Coordinates of C-alpha atoms in Angstrom, one line a residue:
X1315 CA -19.0 -12.8 -6.2
X1316 CA -19.6 -16.1 -7.9
X1317 CA -18.0 -19.1 -7.0
X1318 CA -17.7 -20.0 -10.5
X1319 CA -15.9 -17.3 -11.9
X1320 CA -14.2 -15.4 -9.2
X1321 CA -12.4 -11.8 -9.3
X1322 CA -8.9 -12.0 -10.3
X1323 CA -6.4 -10.0 -8.4
X1324 CA -2.7 -9.6 -8.7
X1325 CA -0.5 -8.4 -5.8
X1326 CA 3.0 -7.4 -5.9
X1327 CA 5.5 -7.6 -3.2
X1328 CA 2.8 -9.6 -1.1
X1329 CA 5.0 -11.6 0.9
X1330 CA 5.4 -9.4 3.9
X1331 CA 4.2 -6.0 5.0
X1332 CA 1.0 -3.7 4.0
X1333 CA 0.6 -5.6 0.8
X1334 CA 0.4 -9.4 2.4
X1335 CA -2.3 -7.8 4.6
X1336 CA -4.2 -6.6 1.1
X1337 CA -3.8 -9.9 -0.2
X1338 CA -5.3 -11.8 2.5
X1339 CA -8.1 -9.5 2.6
X1340 CA -8.7 -9.8 -1.0
X1341 CA -9.0 -13.7 -0.2
X1342 CA -11.2 -13.0 2.5
X1343 CA -13.4 -11.5 0.1
X1344 CA -13.3 -14.3 -2.4
X1345 CA -10.9 -13.5 -5.0
X1346 CA -8.5 -15.6 -6.9
X1347 CA -5.2 -13.9 -5.6
X1348 CA -2.0 -14.0 -7.4
X1349 CA 0.7 -13.5 -5.2
X1350 CA 4.1 -12.2 -6.4
X1351 CA 7.6 -11.6 -4.9
X1352 CA 10.9 -12.7 -4.4
X1353 CA 10.7 -14.3 -1.1
X1354 CA 10.0 -18.2 -1.7
X1355 CA 10.6 -21.3 -0.1
X1356 CA 11.7 -22.8 -3.4
X1357 CA 14.5 -20.5 -4.7
X1358 CA 17.9 -19.4 -2.7
X1359 CA 17.7 -15.9 -3.5
X1360 CA 19.7 -13.6 -1.2
X1361 CA 17.3 -11.0 0.4
X1362 CA 19.9 -8.8 2.2
X1363 CA 17.9 -5.6 1.3
X1364 CA 14.9 -6.7 3.4
X1365 CA 14.3 -5.4 7.0
X1366 CA 14.5 -8.0 9.9
X1367 CA 11.7 -9.4 11.1
X1368 CA 10.8 -11.7 14.2
X1369 CA 12.5 -15.5 14.1
X1370 CA 10.2 -18.4 12.7
X1371 CA 7.8 -16.2 10.5
X1372 CA 7.1 -17.7 7.1
X1373 CA 7.1 -14.4 5.0
X1374 CA 6.8 -16.2 1.5
X1375 CA 4.8 -16.0 -1.5
X1376 CA 3.7 -19.2 -0.9
X1377 CA 2.5 -18.9 2.4
X1378 CA 0.9 -15.7 1.7
X1379 CA -1.0 -17.8 -0.9
X1380 CA -1.9 -20.6 1.5
X1381 CA -3.4 -18.0 4.0
X1382 CA -5.4 -16.8 1.1
X1383 CA -7.0 -20.1 0.3
X1384 CA -7.6 -20.5 4.1
X1385 CA -9.8 -17.5 4.2
X1386 CA -12.1 -18.5 1.4
X1387 CA -9.9 -17.0 -1.8
X1388 CA -8.1 -19.2 -4.2
X1389 CA -4.1 -18.1 -3.6
X1390 CA -1.7 -18.7 -6.3
X1391 CA 2.0 -18.0 -5.9
X1392 CA 4.3 -16.6 -8.3
X1393 CA 8.0 -16.0 -7.0
X1394 CA 9.8 -13.5 -9.3
X1395 CA 12.2 -10.8 -9.0
X1396 CA 10.5 -7.7 -10.1
X1397 CA 13.9 -5.9 -10.2
X1398 CA 14.5 -7.7 -13.4
X1399 CA 13.1 -6.3 -16.6
X1400 CA 10.4 -8.7 -18.0
X1401 CA 9.6 -10.6 -15.1
X1402 CA 6.4 -8.8 -14.3
X1403 CA 5.5 -8.7 -18.2
X1404 CA 5.9 -12.4 -18.1
X1405 CA 3.8 -13.2 -14.9
X1406 CA 1.1 -11.2 -16.0
X1407 CA 0.8 -12.7 -19.7
X1408 CA 0.9 -16.3 -17.7
X1409 CA -1.9 -15.2 -15.5
X1410 CA -4.1 -13.7 -18.2
X1411 CA -3.5 -16.7 -20.5
X1412 CA -5.0 -19.0 -17.5
X1413 CA -7.7 -16.7 -16.4
X1414 CA -8.9 -14.7 -19.5
X1415 CA -9.3 -11.7 -17.1
X1416 CA -7.7 -9.1 -14.5
X1417 CA -9.7 -7.3 -12.3
X1418 CA -7.3 -5.9 -9.5
X1419 CA -3.8 -4.9 -9.9
X1420 CA -2.0 -3.9 -6.6
X1421 CA 1.2 -2.8 -6.7
X1422 CA 3.4 -2.3 -3.7
X1423 CA 6.9 -4.1 -4.5
X1424 CA 9.7 -2.3 -2.7
X1425 CA 13.7 -2.6 -1.6
X1426 CA 15.0 -1.5 1.5
X1427 CA 17.5 1.6 1.2
X1428 CA 21.2 1.1 1.8
X1429 CA 22.9 0.9 4.8
X1430 CA 23.1 4.9 5.5
X1431 CA 20.9 7.4 7.3
X1432 CA 17.7 7.2 5.8
X1433 CA 16.9 10.9 7.2
X1434 CA 20.2 12.6 6.0
X1435 CA 20.7 15.2 3.3
X1436 CA 20.0 13.7 -0.5
X1437 CA 23.7 15.0 -1.6
X1438 CA 25.0 12.7 1.0
X1439 CA 23.2 9.5 0.1
X1440 CA 24.5 9.0 -3.6
X1441 CA 22.3 7.5 -6.3
X1442 CA 21.9 4.2 -4.3
X1443 CA 19.3 5.5 -2.0
X1444 CA 17.4 7.0 -5.1
X1445 CA 17.8 3.3 -7.0
X1446 CA 16.7 1.5 -4.1
X1447 CA 13.8 3.6 -3.7
X1448 CA 12.6 4.1 -7.3
X1449 CA 14.0 1.6 -9.1
X1450 CA 11.7 -1.4 -7.7
X1451 CA 9.2 1.2 -6.0
X1452 CA 8.6 3.1 -9.2
X1453 CA 9.9 1.9 -12.5
X1454 CA 8.9 -1.4 -12.2
X1455 CA 5.5 -0.4 -10.9
X1456 CA 5.1 1.4 -14.0
X1457 CA 6.0 -1.5 -15.8
X1458 CA 3.5 -3.5 -14.1
X1459 CA 0.7 -0.9 -14.8
X1460 CA 2.0 -0.9 -18.4
X1461 CA 1.5 -4.5 -18.8
X1462 CA -1.5 -4.9 -17.2
X1463 CA -3.7 -2.1 -18.6
X1464 CA -4.7 -4.2 -22.2
X1465 CA -5.7 -7.1 -20.0
X1466 CA -7.8 -4.7 -17.8
X1467 CA -8.9 -3.2 -20.7
X1468 CA -10.2 -6.3 -22.1
X1469 CA -11.7 -7.1 -18.6
X1470 CA -13.6 -4.2 -18.9
X1471 CA -14.9 -4.7 -22.1
X1472 CA -16.5 -8.1 -21.5
X1473 CA -18.3 -6.5 -18.6
X1474 CA -20.1 -4.2 -21.0
X1475 CA -23.3 -6.1 -20.8
X1476 CA -23.1 -6.6 -17.2
X1477 CA -25.3 -4.7 -14.4
X1478 CA -24.3 -1.0 -13.5
X1479 CA -23.6 -2.2 -10.1
X1480 CA -20.7 -4.5 -11.7
X1481 CA -17.0 -2.9 -10.4
X1482 CA -14.7 -1.9 -13.0
X1483 CA -11.3 -3.2 -13.0
X1484 CA -9.1 -1.3 -10.6
X1485 CA -5.3 -0.5 -10.7
X1486 CA -4.3 0.3 -6.9
X1487 CA -0.8 2.1 -6.1
X1488 CA 0.1 1.8 -2.7
X1489 CA 1.8 5.1 -1.4
X1490 CA 2.1 7.0 1.7
X1491 CA 1.7 10.7 2.8
X1492 CA 5.3 11.2 1.8
X1493 CA 3.7 12.2 -1.7
X1494 CA 2.1 15.0 0.0
X1495 CA 4.2 16.1 2.9
X1496 CA 8.2 15.9 3.7
X1497 CA 9.0 12.2 4.8
X1498 CA 12.4 10.8 5.4
X1499 CA 14.2 12.0 2.5
X1500 CA 14.2 13.8 -0.9
X1501 CA 13.9 10.4 -2.9
X1502 CA 11.2 8.8 -0.8
X1503 CA 9.1 12.0 -1.3
X1504 CA 9.8 12.4 -5.0
X1505 CA 9.0 8.5 -5.5
X1506 CA 5.8 8.7 -3.7
X1507 CA 4.5 11.9 -5.3
X1508 CA 5.4 10.3 -8.7
X1509 CA 3.1 7.0 -7.5
X1510 CA 0.2 9.3 -6.9
X1511 CA 0.6 11.4 -10.3
X1512 CA 0.9 7.8 -11.9
X1513 CA -2.7 7.0 -10.8
X1514 CA -3.8 10.5 -11.7
X1515 CA -2.6 10.7 -15.2
X1516 CA -3.6 6.9 -15.9
X1517 CA -7.1 7.6 -14.8
X1518 CA -7.3 10.2 -17.7
X1519 CA -6.1 7.4 -20.5
X1520 CA -8.1 4.7 -18.9
X1521 CA -11.2 6.4 -18.2
X1522 CA -12.9 5.9 -21.6
X1523 CA -12.1 2.2 -21.6
X1524 CA -13.5 1.6 -18.0
X1525 CA -10.6 1.1 -15.7
X1526 CA -10.2 2.9 -12.5
X1527 CA -7.0 3.5 -10.7
X1528 CA -6.3 4.9 -7.3
X1529 CA -3.4 5.5 -4.9
X1530 CA -4.1 4.8 -1.6
X1531 CA -1.8 6.2 1.8
X1532 CA -1.9 3.8 4.9
X1533 CA -1.3 5.2 8.3
X1534 CA 1.4 4.2 10.8
X1535 CA 1.3 0.6 10.1
X1536 CA 2.5 -2.3 12.3
X1537 CA 4.3 -4.4 10.0
X1538 CA 6.3 -7.2 10.8
X1539 CA 9.6 -5.5 10.3
X1540 CA 8.4 -2.2 12.2
X1541 CA 7.5 -4.5 15.0
X1542 CA 10.8 -5.9 15.0
X1543 CA 12.3 -2.6 15.3
X1544 CA 10.2 -1.9 18.4
X1545 CA 11.5 -5.2 19.7
X1546 CA 15.2 -4.1 18.8
X1547 CA 14.8 -0.8 20.5
X1548 CA 15.5 1.2 17.0
X1549 CA 11.9 2.1 16.4
X1550 CA 11.7 5.5 18.4
X1551 CA 14.9 7.0 17.0
X1552 CA 13.9 5.9 13.1
X1553 CA 10.2 6.8 13.5
X1554 CA 10.6 10.1 15.8
X1555 CA 9.0 8.4 19.0
X1556 CA 5.6 7.6 17.2
X1557 CA 3.5 4.8 19.5
X1558 CA 3.4 1.9 17.2
X1559 CA 0.9 0.2 19.5
X1560 CA -1.3 2.8 18.1
X1561 CA -0.6 2.0 14.5
X1562 CA -2.6 0.5 11.8
X1563 CA -2.7 -3.3 11.0
X1564 CA -2.0 -4.4 7.3
X1565 CA -5.2 -5.9 7.2
X1566 CA -6.8 -2.3 7.4
X1567 CA -5.4 -1.3 4.0
X1568 CA -6.4 -4.6 2.6
X1569 CA -10.2 -3.9 3.8
X1570 CA -9.7 -0.3 2.3
X1571 CA -8.9 -1.8 -1.3
X1572 CA -11.8 -4.7 -0.9
X1573 CA -14.3 -1.7 -0.4
X1574 CA -12.6 0.6 -3.4
X1575 CA -12.8 -2.6 -5.8
X1576 CA -16.5 -3.4 -5.1
X1577 CA -18.0 -0.1 -5.8
X1578 CA -20.2 0.3 -8.5
X1579 CA -18.5 1.3 -11.9
X1580 CA -20.2 4.6 -11.7
X1581 CA -19.1 5.3 -8.6
X1582 CA -15.4 4.2 -8.6
X1583 CA -14.7 6.0 -11.9
X1584 CA -16.0 8.9 -10.5
X1585 CA -13.2 8.9 -8.1
X1586 CA -10.8 7.4 -10.2
X1587 CA -7.2 8.7 -10.0
X1588 CA -7.9 10.1 -6.5
X1589 CA -5.6 9.8 -3.5
X1590 CA -7.5 7.8 -0.8
X1591 CA -6.6 7.8 2.6
X1592 CA -7.1 4.5 4.4
X1593 CA -8.4 5.6 7.6
X1594 CA -10.7 8.4 5.8
X1595 CA -11.8 5.5 3.7
X1596 CA -12.8 3.6 6.9
X1597 CA -14.9 6.6 8.1
X1598 CA -16.6 7.0 4.9
X1599 CA -17.4 3.4 3.9
X1600 CA -18.1 2.0 7.6
X1601 CA -15.2 -0.6 8.1
X1602 CA -12.7 -0.6 10.9
X1603 CA -9.3 -2.5 11.6
X1604 CA -9.3 -6.0 13.0
X1605 CA -9.3 -4.8 16.6
X1606 CA -12.4 -2.9 15.9
X1607 CA -11.1 0.5 16.2
X1608 CA -11.3 3.1 13.5
X1609 CA -7.6 4.7 13.5
X1610 CA -7.5 8.5 12.7
X1611 CA -6.1 10.0 9.4
X1612 CA -2.6 11.1 9.8
X1613 CA -3.7 14.5 8.6
X1614 CA -6.4 14.7 11.2
X1615 CA -5.8 16.8 14.4
X1616 CA -6.6 13.7 16.5
X1617 CA -3.4 12.2 15.3
X1618 CA -1.1 15.1 14.7
X1619 CA -2.1 17.1 18.3
X1620 CA -1.2 13.9 20.3
X1621 CA 1.9 12.8 18.3
X1622 CA 3.6 15.7 17.6
X1623 CA 2.3 18.9 19.4
X1624 CA 1.5 17.8 23.0
X1625 CA 4.8 16.0 23.3
X1626 CA 6.6 19.3 22.2
X1627 CA 4.3 21.4 24.5
X1628 CA 5.0 19.1 27.3
X1629 CA 8.6 19.1 27.0
X1630 CA 9.0 22.7 26.7
X1631 CA 6.6 23.6 29.6
X1632 CA 7.7 20.8 31.9
X1633 CA 4.2 20.1 32.6
X1634 CA 1.5 17.6 31.1
X1635 CA -1.3 18.7 28.9
X1636 CA -4.8 18.4 30.6
X1637 CA -6.7 15.2 29.9
X1638 CA -10.0 17.2 29.4
X1639 CA -7.8 18.7 26.2
X1640 CA -6.3 15.4 25.1
X1641 CA -9.6 13.6 25.3
X1642 CA -11.5 16.3 23.0
X1643 CA -9.3 16.7 19.9
X1644 CA -11.7 17.0 17.0
X1645 CA -11.2 14.8 14.0
X1646 CA -10.7 17.9 11.5
X1647 CA -8.6 16.9 8.4
X1648 CA -5.8 19.5 7.5
X1649 CA -5.8 20.3 3.8
X1650 CA -3.0 19.2 1.4

């Protein structure tokens, strides 16, 4: 990437969690990263819909932008409340006016559901659950894509004379396995499946303009909020007793996005609109998590048997599963 004209990325909801990790890895790769979100040092916005995290963490758009710059990129913080109509359009217009290009859009802004049982029946949750999960998490993702598409089309046009190895502009939606399999509740699954379909259907219309789309599935991730739940003693019940110590870091998803965004045009356009599992991309493209490990895909037997099947067998039989079985689980992916 040329230091004189770095690629430009916009990342929504990047003050914390998975998307903060994505923003930081884009910075490591040399991008100019615009970090969008509500959490700001300068605004007194009540954020009572965010999950608790450890004391002393500076999870703001400013701190994320500063870390992007420390890693070799150029971080730019734009505080904005994406729940408000017009905010994402205003931010993208400002960015494009300054940069005259938009290479990567990552959408994952999200609000925490209201204080009710996340796993309860949908008819008991009221519309508050739907609005929390799919207002910002889906409606504003669509708004961001709608506002960004013309700018990314213009960026693609400006690259028509470039080398065939030049990557195309990329819209990346952060989704989850809830789009394919029942997870938490009805509203959650519908929203994730809709994100996946959004990536797919946008790819049909954007293909002729040279703009790619993708939907990515992280696995179990050690976000700041999940780690705090573990400390508070609420993680086991909420997760079904999954082992968070074996989870992915947010950086792992970031490395996946960097790899996808660096693919030559022909290769990325061939997989445009697909759902991409972060762990499976790691195996395919040769990158690991920050500790050097390559986590198993959540749909792999290497993940499913130790986390779900073996504990149930041991509970029902009263006997441990032999180590020779545990140590030789094949990495076989279950079909969607």
